[in-house]
Amino acid sequence: MEIYVAQHAGFCFGVERAVKIVRNAAGEYKNLYTLGPIIHNPQLVNELKSQGVDVAESTDDLSEGSTVVLRSHGVEKQELNILAKKNIHIVDATCPYVNKAHSEAVNLSKDGYFVVIFGEKDHPEVKGIASYIEGEYTIVSSPEEAYNIDFREKIGVVAQTTQEKAVFDKIVDILRNRCRELKISNTICNATTLRQNAARKVAEMVEVMFVVGGKNSANTRRLYKICSEICEKTFHIETKEEIDKSVLIGVNKVGVTAGASTPKNIIDDVIEYLNGVNNGRE
Ligand code: SF4
């Protein structure tokens, strides 16, 4: 059985940076929290917990004297205000690309554009982008929803950094007929596109595909969706323990990819397991 690993898989720049910031902060601060899990990966969250980094589910869980690390996908403006009022020390690990999406959306709004955010309505990054906009905006999660937007003079469109470029392009095409002036700000991060293209390439070559990452990780779920459209036997797993060995019977080519929030050791474990199946160890 040949094992193909996507050329771009696992931690992206922003996640790598955020995890590093938390690890450094763990040695420096007591009463240290992240506002929500630092990444959508339960294994890493547990490891950080053992180093004294707790997860605050909301700003209500934080009190004066504590330090909070802001996650790579940023926070809402209202949350920042609450943290300032409560006098909580902030270590900001927001990815610079997410900050860029914030500022693009704000600038479009200031310039009089009705802002369309392409993203998942309940995702913290999207809520964050929306919270900085002072004018009118809407969030669409699919081309179908873009059809429902009323005609406007000026529309400006931005995207959640982890969205798929091809879908963004479809939405942009629909919006062209929904306004007189369209301003496009493609805030999709290169890391996402690289991971999606690399995953597609592997999925096309194999009979079974494993997408490794947190079940609550939006970008891992999207990789799973992309791969499962190409390779029927695609499985979303968090760790090697979830691999059902029977799906590998008679398989000659297996593929592996991983979301941007999947630590390297977890991907390596999966590859090692597959190698083990190959030589009869597993
Ligand atoms: S996917 Fe891109 S924007 Fe999001 S955290 Fe990673 S590098 Fe930053």
PDB file of C-alpha atoms and ligand atoms in Angstrom:
ATOM      1  CA  MET A   1       0.000   0.000   0.000  1.00  0.00           C
ATOM      2  CA  GLU A   2       1.420   3.343  -1.016  1.00  0.00           C
ATOM      3  CA  ILE A   3       0.893   6.257   1.372  1.00  0.00           C
ATOM      4  CA  TYR A   4       0.520   9.753  -0.054  1.00  0.00           C
ATOM      5  CA  VAL A   5       0.697  12.748   2.288  1.00  0.00           C
ATOM      6  CA  ALA A   6      -0.548  16.128   1.085  1.00  0.00           C
ATOM      7  CA  GLN A   7       2.317  18.542   0.421  1.00  0.00           C
ATOM      8  CA  HIS A   8       0.655  21.169   2.611  1.00  0.00           C
ATOM      9  CA  ALA A   9      -0.993  19.721   5.697  1.00  0.00           C
ATOM     10  CA  GLY A  10      -1.236  20.642   9.357  1.00  0.00           C
ATOM     11  CA  PHE A  11      -0.390  23.858  11.199  1.00  0.00           C
ATOM     12  CA  CYS A  12      -0.553  27.039   9.170  1.00  0.00           C
ATOM     13  CA  PHE A  13       1.559  30.082   9.923  1.00  0.00           C
ATOM     14  CA  GLY A  14      -1.087  31.725  12.142  1.00  0.00           C
ATOM     15  CA  VAL A  15      -1.771  28.640  14.238  1.00  0.00           C
ATOM     16  CA  GLU A  16       1.905  27.817  14.619  1.00  0.00           C
ATOM     17  CA  ARG A  17       2.487  31.392  15.769  1.00  0.00           C
ATOM     18  CA  ALA A  18      -0.459  31.320  18.214  1.00  0.00           C
ATOM     19  CA  VAL A  19       0.620  28.036  19.790  1.00  0.00           C
ATOM     20  CA  LYS A  20       4.144  29.402  20.206  1.00  0.00           C
ATOM     21  CA  ILE A  21       2.775  32.557  21.846  1.00  0.00           C
ATOM     22  CA  VAL A  22       0.732  30.470  24.330  1.00  0.00           C
ATOM     23  CA  ARG A  23       3.670  28.205  25.144  1.00  0.00           C
ATOM     24  CA  ASN A  24       5.869  31.248  25.821  1.00  0.00           C
ATOM     25  CA  ALA A  25       3.139  32.885  27.901  1.00  0.00           C
ATOM     26  CA  ALA A  26       2.771  29.675  29.951  1.00  0.00           C
ATOM     27  CA  GLY A  27       6.270  30.163  31.293  1.00  0.00           C
ATOM     28  CA  GLU A  28       5.668  33.831  32.024  1.00  0.00           C
ATOM     29  CA  TYR A  29       2.179  34.316  33.510  1.00  0.00           C
ATOM     30  CA  LYS A  30       0.082  32.798  36.256  1.00  0.00           C
ATOM     31  CA  ASN A  31      -3.737  32.689  35.911  1.00  0.00           C
ATOM     32  CA  LEU A  32      -3.318  32.206  32.203  1.00  0.00           C
ATOM     33  CA  TYR A  33      -6.282  31.522  29.937  1.00  0.00           C
ATOM     34  CA  THR A  34      -7.133  31.331  26.308  1.00  0.00           C
ATOM     35  CA  LEU A  35     -10.473  32.781  25.270  1.00  0.00           C
ATOM     36  CA  GLY A  36     -11.953  29.586  23.889  1.00  0.00           C
ATOM     37  CA  PRO A  37      -9.629  26.725  22.911  1.00  0.00           C
ATOM     38  CA  ILE A  38      -6.450  28.098  21.313  1.00  0.00           C
ATOM     39  CA  ILE A  39      -6.996  25.819  18.345  1.00  0.00           C
ATOM     40  CA  HIS A  40      -9.688  23.324  17.470  1.00  0.00           C
ATOM     41  CA  ASN A  41      -7.647  20.399  18.595  1.00  0.00           C
ATOM     42  CA  PRO A  42      -8.575  18.715  21.882  1.00  0.00           C
ATOM     43  CA  GLN A  43      -5.248  16.868  22.206  1.00  0.00           C
ATOM     44  CA  LEU A  44      -3.211  20.077  22.171  1.00  0.00           C
ATOM     45  CA  VAL A  45      -5.681  21.889  24.434  1.00  0.00           C
ATOM     46  CA  ASN A  46      -5.226  19.121  27.022  1.00  0.00           C
ATOM     47  CA  GLU A  47      -1.457  19.302  26.743  1.00  0.00           C
ATOM     48  CA  LEU A  48      -1.549  23.072  27.354  1.00  0.00           C
ATOM     49  CA  LYS A  49      -3.847  22.533  30.308  1.00  0.00           C
ATOM     50  CA  SER A  50      -1.162  20.418  31.933  1.00  0.00           C
ATOM     51  CA  GLN A  51       1.149  23.437  31.554  1.00  0.00           C
ATOM     52  CA  GLY A  52      -1.290  25.681  33.419  1.00  0.00           C
ATOM     53  CA  VAL A  53      -3.193  27.163  30.481  1.00  0.00           C
ATOM     54  CA  ASP A  54      -6.936  27.038  31.108  1.00  0.00           C
ATOM     55  CA  VAL A  55      -9.731  27.689  28.650  1.00  0.00           C
ATOM     56  CA  ALA A  56     -12.145  30.507  29.482  1.00  0.00           C
ATOM     57  CA  GLU A  57     -15.388  29.888  27.610  1.00  0.00           C
ATOM     58  CA  SER A  58     -16.270  33.580  27.688  1.00  0.00           C
ATOM     59  CA  THR A  59     -15.122  36.905  29.135  1.00  0.00           C
ATOM     60  CA  ASP A  60     -17.435  36.170  32.123  1.00  0.00           C
ATOM     61  CA  ASP A  61     -14.981  33.487  33.258  1.00  0.00           C
ATOM     62  CA  LEU A  62     -12.114  35.985  33.542  1.00  0.00           C
ATOM     63  CA  SER A  63     -11.363  38.215  36.493  1.00  0.00           C
ATOM     64  CA  GLU A  64      -8.911  41.012  37.186  1.00  0.00           C
ATOM     65  CA  GLY A  65      -5.340  39.845  37.529  1.00  0.00           C
ATOM     66  CA  SER A  66      -5.640  37.134  34.911  1.00  0.00           C
ATOM     67  CA  THR A  67      -3.960  37.050  31.520  1.00  0.00           C
ATOM     68  CA  VAL A  68      -5.777  35.992  28.395  1.00  0.00           C
ATOM     69  CA  VAL A  69      -4.366  34.928  25.047  1.00  0.00           C
ATOM     70  CA  LEU A  70      -6.523  35.864  22.062  1.00  0.00           C
ATOM     71  CA  ARG A  71      -6.774  33.094  19.490  1.00  0.00           C
ATOM     72  CA  SER A  72      -5.492  33.164  15.925  1.00  0.00           C
ATOM     73  CA  HIS A  73      -8.972  33.837  14.556  1.00  0.00           C
ATOM     74  CA  GLY A  74      -9.399  36.921  16.728  1.00  0.00           C
ATOM     75  CA  VAL A  75     -12.181  38.215  18.959  1.00  0.00           C
ATOM     76  CA  GLU A  76     -15.201  40.457  18.694  1.00  0.00           C
ATOM     77  CA  LYS A  77     -14.822  44.164  19.405  1.00  0.00           C
ATOM     78  CA  GLN A  78     -17.305  43.901  22.297  1.00  0.00           C
ATOM     79  CA  GLU A  79     -15.156  41.228  23.933  1.00  0.00           C
ATOM     80  CA  LEU A  80     -12.077  43.440  23.663  1.00  0.00           C
ATOM     81  CA  ASN A  81     -14.005  46.242  25.368  1.00  0.00           C
ATOM     82  CA  ILE A  82     -15.078  43.952  28.208  1.00  0.00           C
ATOM     83  CA  LEU A  83     -11.494  42.739  28.717  1.00  0.00           C
ATOM     84  CA  ALA A  84     -10.269  46.332  28.877  1.00  0.00           C
ATOM     85  CA  LYS A  85     -12.984  47.257  31.393  1.00  0.00           C
ATOM     86  CA  LYS A  86     -12.147  44.253  33.556  1.00  0.00           C
ATOM     87  CA  ASN A  87      -8.485  45.195  33.449  1.00  0.00           C
ATOM     88  CA  ILE A  88      -7.409  41.838  32.092  1.00  0.00           C
ATOM     89  CA  HIS A  89      -3.970  41.557  30.595  1.00  0.00           C
ATOM     90  CA  ILE A  90      -4.114  40.627  26.915  1.00  0.00           C
ATOM     91  CA  VAL A  91      -1.604  38.644  24.886  1.00  0.00           C
ATOM     92  CA  ASP A  92      -2.768  38.963  21.307  1.00  0.00           C
ATOM     93  CA  ALA A  93      -2.187  35.938  19.075  1.00  0.00           C
ATOM     94  CA  THR A  94      -4.638  37.025  16.375  1.00  0.00           C
ATOM     95  CA  CYS A  95      -3.239  36.014  12.995  1.00  0.00           C
ATOM     96  CA  PRO A  96      -2.102  39.047  10.970  1.00  0.00           C
ATOM     97  CA  TYR A  97      -4.200  37.771   8.037  1.00  0.00           C
ATOM     98  CA  VAL A  98      -7.320  37.792  10.206  1.00  0.00           C
ATOM     99  CA  ASN A  99      -6.479  41.331  11.309  1.00  0.00           C
ATOM    100  CA  LYS A 100      -6.272  42.198   7.624  1.00  0.00           C
ATOM    101  CA  ALA A 101      -9.793  40.830   7.043  1.00  0.00           C
ATOM    102  CA  HIS A 102     -10.993  43.019   9.936  1.00  0.00           C
ATOM    103  CA  SER A 103      -9.424  46.159   8.511  1.00  0.00           C
ATOM    104  CA  GLU A 104     -10.585  45.458   4.930  1.00  0.00           C
ATOM    105  CA  ALA A 105     -14.177  45.059   6.128  1.00  0.00           C
ATOM    106  CA  VAL A 106     -13.939  48.243   8.203  1.00  0.00           C
ATOM    107  CA  ASN A 107     -12.483  50.216   5.296  1.00  0.00           C
ATOM    108  CA  LEU A 108     -15.160  49.010   2.877  1.00  0.00           C
ATOM    109  CA  SER A 109     -17.825  50.037   5.329  1.00  0.00           C
ATOM    110  CA  LYS A 110     -16.223  53.449   5.915  1.00  0.00           C
ATOM    111  CA  ASP A 111     -16.132  53.959   2.138  1.00  0.00           C
ATOM    112  CA  GLY A 112     -19.884  53.459   1.948  1.00  0.00           C
ATOM    113  CA  TYR A 113     -20.037  49.858   0.752  1.00  0.00           C
ATOM    114  CA  PHE A 114     -22.658  47.418   1.969  1.00  0.00           C
ATOM    115  CA  VAL A 115     -20.356  44.689   3.261  1.00  0.00           C
ATOM    116  CA  VAL A 116     -20.928  41.052   2.373  1.00  0.00           C
ATOM    117  CA  ILE A 117     -18.931  38.624   4.474  1.00  0.00           C
ATOM    118  CA  PHE A 118     -18.596  35.165   2.974  1.00  0.00           C
ATOM    119  CA  GLY A 119     -18.252  32.756   5.885  1.00  0.00           C
ATOM    120  CA  GLU A 120     -19.909  30.666   8.555  1.00  0.00           C
ATOM    121  CA  LYS A 121     -22.308  32.840  10.545  1.00  0.00           C
ATOM    122  CA  ASP A 122     -21.470  31.312  13.917  1.00  0.00           C
ATOM    123  CA  HIS A 123     -17.719  31.099  13.481  1.00  0.00           C
ATOM    124  CA  PRO A 124     -15.790  33.350  15.915  1.00  0.00           C
ATOM    125  CA  GLU A 125     -13.648  34.746  13.090  1.00  0.00           C
ATOM    126  CA  VAL A 126     -16.735  35.815  11.129  1.00  0.00           C
ATOM    127  CA  LYS A 127     -18.392  37.250  14.230  1.00  0.00           C
ATOM    128  CA  GLY A 128     -15.126  39.110  14.852  1.00  0.00           C
ATOM    129  CA  ILE A 129     -15.016  40.584  11.343  1.00  0.00           C
ATOM    130  CA  ALA A 130     -18.675  41.625  11.583  1.00  0.00           C
ATOM    131  CA  SER A 131     -18.216  43.254  14.993  1.00  0.00           C
ATOM    132  CA  TYR A 132     -15.818  45.904  13.676  1.00  0.00           C
ATOM    133  CA  ILE A 133     -18.155  47.021  10.870  1.00  0.00           C
ATOM    134  CA  GLU A 134     -20.115  50.130  11.751  1.00  0.00           C
ATOM    135  CA  GLY A 135     -22.338  50.295   8.667  1.00  0.00           C
ATOM    136  CA  GLU A 136     -24.629  47.743   7.072  1.00  0.00           C
ATOM    137  CA  TYR A 137     -23.466  44.202   6.374  1.00  0.00           C
ATOM    138  CA  THR A 138     -24.663  40.678   5.847  1.00  0.00           C
ATOM    139  CA  ILE A 139     -23.078  37.248   6.142  1.00  0.00           C
ATOM    140  CA  VAL A 140     -23.570  34.649   3.423  1.00  0.00           C
ATOM    141  CA  SER A 141     -22.385  31.089   3.672  1.00  0.00           C
ATOM    142  CA  SER A 142     -23.218  29.937   0.132  1.00  0.00           C
ATOM    143  CA  PRO A 143     -23.828  31.241  -3.403  1.00  0.00           C
ATOM    144  CA  GLU A 144     -27.559  30.500  -2.893  1.00  0.00           C
ATOM    145  CA  GLU A 145     -27.664  33.003  -0.045  1.00  0.00           C
ATOM    146  CA  ALA A 146     -25.933  35.629  -2.174  1.00  0.00           C
ATOM    147  CA  TYR A 147     -28.909  35.495  -4.595  1.00  0.00           C
ATOM    148  CA  ASN A 148     -31.124  36.797  -1.781  1.00  0.00           C
ATOM    149  CA  ILE A 149     -29.215  40.055  -1.365  1.00  0.00           C
ATOM    150  CA  ASP A 150     -31.216  43.103  -2.442  1.00  0.00           C
ATOM    151  CA  PHE A 151     -29.809  45.397  -5.105  1.00  0.00           C
ATOM    152  CA  ARG A 152     -27.414  48.032  -3.660  1.00  0.00           C
ATOM    153  CA  GLU A 153     -25.424  50.907  -5.081  1.00  0.00           C
ATOM    154  CA  LYS A 154     -22.121  49.680  -3.697  1.00  0.00           C
ATOM    155  CA  ILE A 155     -21.240  46.239  -2.386  1.00  0.00           C
ATOM    156  CA  GLY A 156     -17.909  45.262  -0.900  1.00  0.00           C
ATOM    157  CA  VAL A 157     -17.131  41.609  -0.301  1.00  0.00           C
ATOM    158  CA  VAL A 158     -14.655  39.989   2.084  1.00  0.00           C
ATOM    159  CA  ALA A 159     -14.227  36.367   3.169  1.00  0.00           C
ATOM    160  CA  GLN A 160     -13.503  34.339   6.247  1.00  0.00           C
ATOM    161  CA  THR A 161      -9.824  33.490   5.792  1.00  0.00           C
ATOM    162  CA  THR A 162     -10.424  29.740   5.589  1.00  0.00           C
ATOM    163  CA  GLN A 163     -13.097  29.717   2.874  1.00  0.00           C
ATOM    164  CA  GLU A 164     -12.781  28.035  -0.507  1.00  0.00           C
ATOM    165  CA  LYS A 165     -11.670  30.360  -3.320  1.00  0.00           C
ATOM    166  CA  ALA A 166     -13.868  28.693  -5.980  1.00  0.00           C
ATOM    167  CA  VAL A 167     -17.011  29.339  -3.899  1.00  0.00           C
ATOM    168  CA  PHE A 168     -15.884  32.905  -3.193  1.00  0.00           C
ATOM    169  CA  ASP A 169     -15.562  33.437  -6.962  1.00  0.00           C
ATOM    170  CA  LYS A 170     -19.120  32.148  -7.509  1.00  0.00           C
ATOM    171  CA  ILE A 171     -20.436  34.544  -4.870  1.00  0.00           C
ATOM    172  CA  VAL A 172     -18.521  37.428  -6.442  1.00  0.00           C
ATOM    173  CA  ASP A 173     -20.127  36.617  -9.819  1.00  0.00           C
ATOM    174  CA  ILE A 174     -23.601  36.690  -8.281  1.00  0.00           C
ATOM    175  CA  LEU A 175     -22.890  39.975  -6.493  1.00  0.00           C
ATOM    176  CA  ARG A 176     -21.872  41.629  -9.778  1.00  0.00           C
ATOM    177  CA  ASN A 177     -25.566  41.639 -10.693  1.00  0.00           C
ATOM    178  CA  ARG A 178     -26.653  42.855  -7.289  1.00  0.00           C
ATOM    179  CA  CYS A 179     -25.025  46.299  -7.378  1.00  0.00           C
ATOM    180  CA  ARG A 180     -23.695  49.104  -9.530  1.00  0.00           C
ATOM    181  CA  GLU A 181     -20.239  48.977  -7.991  1.00  0.00           C
ATOM    182  CA  LEU A 182     -18.564  45.909  -6.568  1.00  0.00           C
ATOM    183  CA  LYS A 183     -15.335  45.998  -4.597  1.00  0.00           C
ATOM    184  CA  ILE A 184     -13.700  42.640  -4.024  1.00  0.00           C
ATOM    185  CA  SER A 185     -11.346  42.071  -1.160  1.00  0.00           C
ATOM    186  CA  ASN A 186     -10.139  38.512  -1.287  1.00  0.00           C
ATOM    187  CA  THR A 187      -9.133  37.895   2.316  1.00  0.00           C
ATOM    188  CA  ILE A 188      -8.882  34.124   1.900  1.00  0.00           C
ATOM    189  CA  CYS A 189      -5.573  33.029   3.287  1.00  0.00           C
ATOM    190  CA  ASN A 190      -3.028  31.372   1.049  1.00  0.00           C
ATOM    191  CA  ALA A 191      -2.484  28.629   3.632  1.00  0.00           C
ATOM    192  CA  THR A 192      -6.057  27.484   3.157  1.00  0.00           C
ATOM    193  CA  THR A 193      -5.852  27.425  -0.640  1.00  0.00           C
ATOM    194  CA  LEU A 194      -2.532  25.561  -0.525  1.00  0.00           C
ATOM    195  CA  ARG A 195      -3.985  22.944   1.842  1.00  0.00           C
ATOM    196  CA  GLN A 196      -7.153  22.535  -0.203  1.00  0.00           C
ATOM    197  CA  ASN A 197      -5.285  22.173  -3.515  1.00  0.00           C
ATOM    198  CA  ALA A 198      -2.801  19.729  -2.024  1.00  0.00           C
ATOM    199  CA  ALA A 199      -5.639  17.690  -0.473  1.00  0.00           C
ATOM    200  CA  ARG A 200      -7.508  17.600  -3.807  1.00  0.00           C
ATOM    201  CA  LYS A 201      -4.391  16.395  -5.584  1.00  0.00           C
ATOM    202  CA  VAL A 202      -3.917  13.499  -3.167  1.00  0.00           C
ATOM    203  CA  ALA A 203      -7.634  12.605  -3.071  1.00  0.00           C
ATOM    204  CA  GLU A 204      -7.562  12.215  -6.854  1.00  0.00           C
ATOM    205  CA  MET A 205      -4.787   9.643  -6.610  1.00  0.00           C
ATOM    206  CA  VAL A 206      -5.984   7.370  -3.819  1.00  0.00           C
ATOM    207  CA  GLU A 207      -8.710   4.866  -2.959  1.00  0.00           C
ATOM    208  CA  VAL A 208      -8.962   5.779   0.722  1.00  0.00           C
ATOM    209  CA  MET A 209      -8.310   9.209   2.197  1.00  0.00           C
ATOM    210  CA  PHE A 210      -7.870  10.244   5.831  1.00  0.00           C
ATOM    211  CA  VAL A 211      -8.441  13.864   6.829  1.00  0.00           C
ATOM    212  CA  VAL A 212      -6.911  14.389  10.253  1.00  0.00           C
ATOM    213  CA  GLY A 213      -8.107  17.116  12.609  1.00  0.00           C
ATOM    214  CA  GLY A 214     -10.577  18.234  15.282  1.00  0.00           C
ATOM    215  CA  LYS A 215     -14.208  17.403  14.539  1.00  0.00           C
ATOM    216  CA  ASN A 216     -15.002  21.001  15.498  1.00  0.00           C
ATOM    217  CA  SER A 217     -12.345  22.479  13.202  1.00  0.00           C
ATOM    218  CA  ALA A 218     -14.040  24.348  10.366  1.00  0.00           C
ATOM    219  CA  ASN A 219     -11.079  24.125   8.012  1.00  0.00           C
ATOM    220  CA  THR A 220     -10.631  20.378   8.633  1.00  0.00           C
ATOM    221  CA  ARG A 221     -14.314  19.813   7.935  1.00  0.00           C
ATOM    222  CA  ARG A 222     -13.954  21.733   4.693  1.00  0.00           C
ATOM    223  CA  LEU A 223     -10.957  19.613   3.672  1.00  0.00           C
ATOM    224  CA  TYR A 224     -13.076  16.557   4.434  1.00  0.00           C
ATOM    225  CA  LYS A 225     -15.883  17.875   2.225  1.00  0.00           C
ATOM    226  CA  ILE A 226     -13.503  18.618  -0.653  1.00  0.00           C
ATOM    227  CA  CYS A 227     -11.840  15.201  -0.436  1.00  0.00           C
ATOM    228  CA  SER A 228     -15.080  13.265  -0.029  1.00  0.00           C
ATOM    229  CA  GLU A 229     -16.419  14.806  -3.228  1.00  0.00           C
ATOM    230  CA  ILE A 230     -13.420  13.305  -5.044  1.00  0.00           C
ATOM    231  CA  CYS A 231     -12.668  10.148  -3.101  1.00  0.00           C
ATOM    232  CA  GLU A 232     -15.747   8.268  -1.922  1.00  0.00           C
ATOM    233  CA  LYS A 233     -13.917   6.579   0.952  1.00  0.00           C
ATOM    234  CA  THR A 234     -12.797   9.686   2.808  1.00  0.00           C
ATOM    235  CA  PHE A 235     -12.716   9.616   6.607  1.00  0.00           C
ATOM    236  CA  HIS A 236     -12.449  12.507   9.049  1.00  0.00           C
ATOM    237  CA  ILE A 237     -10.455  11.306  12.057  1.00  0.00           C
ATOM    238  CA  GLU A 238      -9.026  13.092  15.084  1.00  0.00           C
ATOM    239  CA  THR A 239      -6.378  10.496  15.881  1.00  0.00           C
ATOM    240  CA  LYS A 240      -5.042   7.225  14.530  1.00  0.00           C
ATOM    241  CA  GLU A 241      -7.234   5.336  17.037  1.00  0.00           C
ATOM    242  CA  GLU A 242     -10.263   6.162  14.885  1.00  0.00           C
ATOM    243  CA  ILE A 243      -8.940   4.351  11.833  1.00  0.00           C
ATOM    244  CA  ASP A 244     -11.043   1.334  10.990  1.00  0.00           C
ATOM    245  CA  LYS A 245      -8.423  -1.027   9.598  1.00  0.00           C
ATOM    246  CA  SER A 246     -11.006  -2.969   7.599  1.00  0.00           C
ATOM    247  CA  VAL A 247     -11.382  -0.057   5.134  1.00  0.00           C
ATOM    248  CA  LEU A 248      -7.774  -0.642   4.089  1.00  0.00           C
ATOM    249  CA  ILE A 249      -8.266  -4.247   2.985  1.00  0.00           C
ATOM    250  CA  GLY A 250      -7.236  -4.611  -0.642  1.00  0.00           C
ATOM    251  CA  VAL A 251      -6.331  -0.931  -0.922  1.00  0.00           C
ATOM    252  CA  ASN A 252      -3.222   0.003  -2.904  1.00  0.00           C
ATOM    253  CA  LYS A 253      -3.140   3.764  -2.408  1.00  0.00           C
ATOM    254  CA  VAL A 254      -4.081   5.672   0.710  1.00  0.00           C
ATOM    255  CA  GLY A 255      -3.887   9.442   1.270  1.00  0.00           C
ATOM    256  CA  VAL A 256      -3.451  11.649   4.315  1.00  0.00           C
ATOM    257  CA  THR A 257      -4.097  15.311   4.827  1.00  0.00           C
ATOM    258  CA  ALA A 258      -4.737  17.451   7.906  1.00  0.00           C
ATOM    259  CA  GLY A 259      -6.378  20.710   8.861  1.00  0.00           C
ATOM    260  CA  ALA A 260      -4.469  23.862   9.726  1.00  0.00           C
ATOM    261  CA  SER A 261      -5.017  23.207  13.429  1.00  0.00           C
ATOM    262  CA  THR A 262      -3.682  19.656  13.529  1.00  0.00           C
ATOM    263  CA  PRO A 263      -0.366  19.233  15.377  1.00  0.00           C
ATOM    264  CA  LYS A 264       2.441  17.490  13.513  1.00  0.00           C
ATOM    265  CA  ASN A 265       2.790  14.646  16.021  1.00  0.00           C
ATOM    266  CA  ILE A 266      -0.822  13.609  15.434  1.00  0.00           C
ATOM    267  CA  ILE A 267      -0.298  13.503  11.643  1.00  0.00           C
ATOM    268  CA  ASP A 268       2.944  11.570  12.142  1.00  0.00           C
ATOM    269  CA  ASP A 269       1.099   9.042  14.347  1.00  0.00           C
ATOM    270  CA  VAL A 270      -1.411   8.412  11.554  1.00  0.00           C
ATOM    271  CA  ILE A 271       1.338   7.948   8.970  1.00  0.00           C
ATOM    272  CA  GLU A 272       3.212   5.637  11.291  1.00  0.00           C
ATOM    273  CA  TYR A 273       0.056   3.615  11.877  1.00  0.00           C
ATOM    274  CA  LEU A 274      -0.488   3.241   8.121  1.00  0.00           C
ATOM    275  CA  ASN A 275       3.131   2.178   7.692  1.00  0.00           C
ATOM    276  CA  GLY A 276       2.495  -0.353  10.451  1.00  0.00           C
ATOM    277  CA  VAL A 277      -0.499  -1.755   8.552  1.00  0.00           C
ATOM    278  CA  ASN A 278       1.771  -2.047   5.522  1.00  0.00           C
ATOM    279  CA  ASN A 279       4.377  -4.154   7.220  1.00  0.00           C
ATOM    280  CA  GLY A 280       1.965  -6.122   9.372  1.00  0.00           C
ATOM    281  CA  ARG A 281       2.770  -4.372  12.671  1.00  0.00           C
ATOM    282  CA  GLU A 282      -0.812  -3.125  13.066  1.00  0.00           C
TER     283      GLU A 282
HETATM  284  S1  SF4 B   1      -5.513  29.876   8.033  1.00  0.00           S
HETATM  285 FE1  SF4 B   1      -4.393  31.682   7.403  1.00  0.00          FE
HETATM  286  S2  SF4 B   1      -5.504  33.361   8.346  1.00  0.00           S
HETATM  287 FE2  SF4 B   1      -6.142  31.552   9.415  1.00  0.00          FE
HETATM  288  S3  SF4 B   1      -4.736  31.415  11.136  1.00  0.00           S
HETATM  289 FE3  SF4 B   1      -3.844  30.220   9.471  1.00  0.00          FE
HETATM  290  S4  SF4 B   1      -2.419  31.615   8.452  1.00  0.00           S
HETATM  291 FE4  SF4 B   1      -3.830  32.842   9.683  1.00  0.00          FE
END
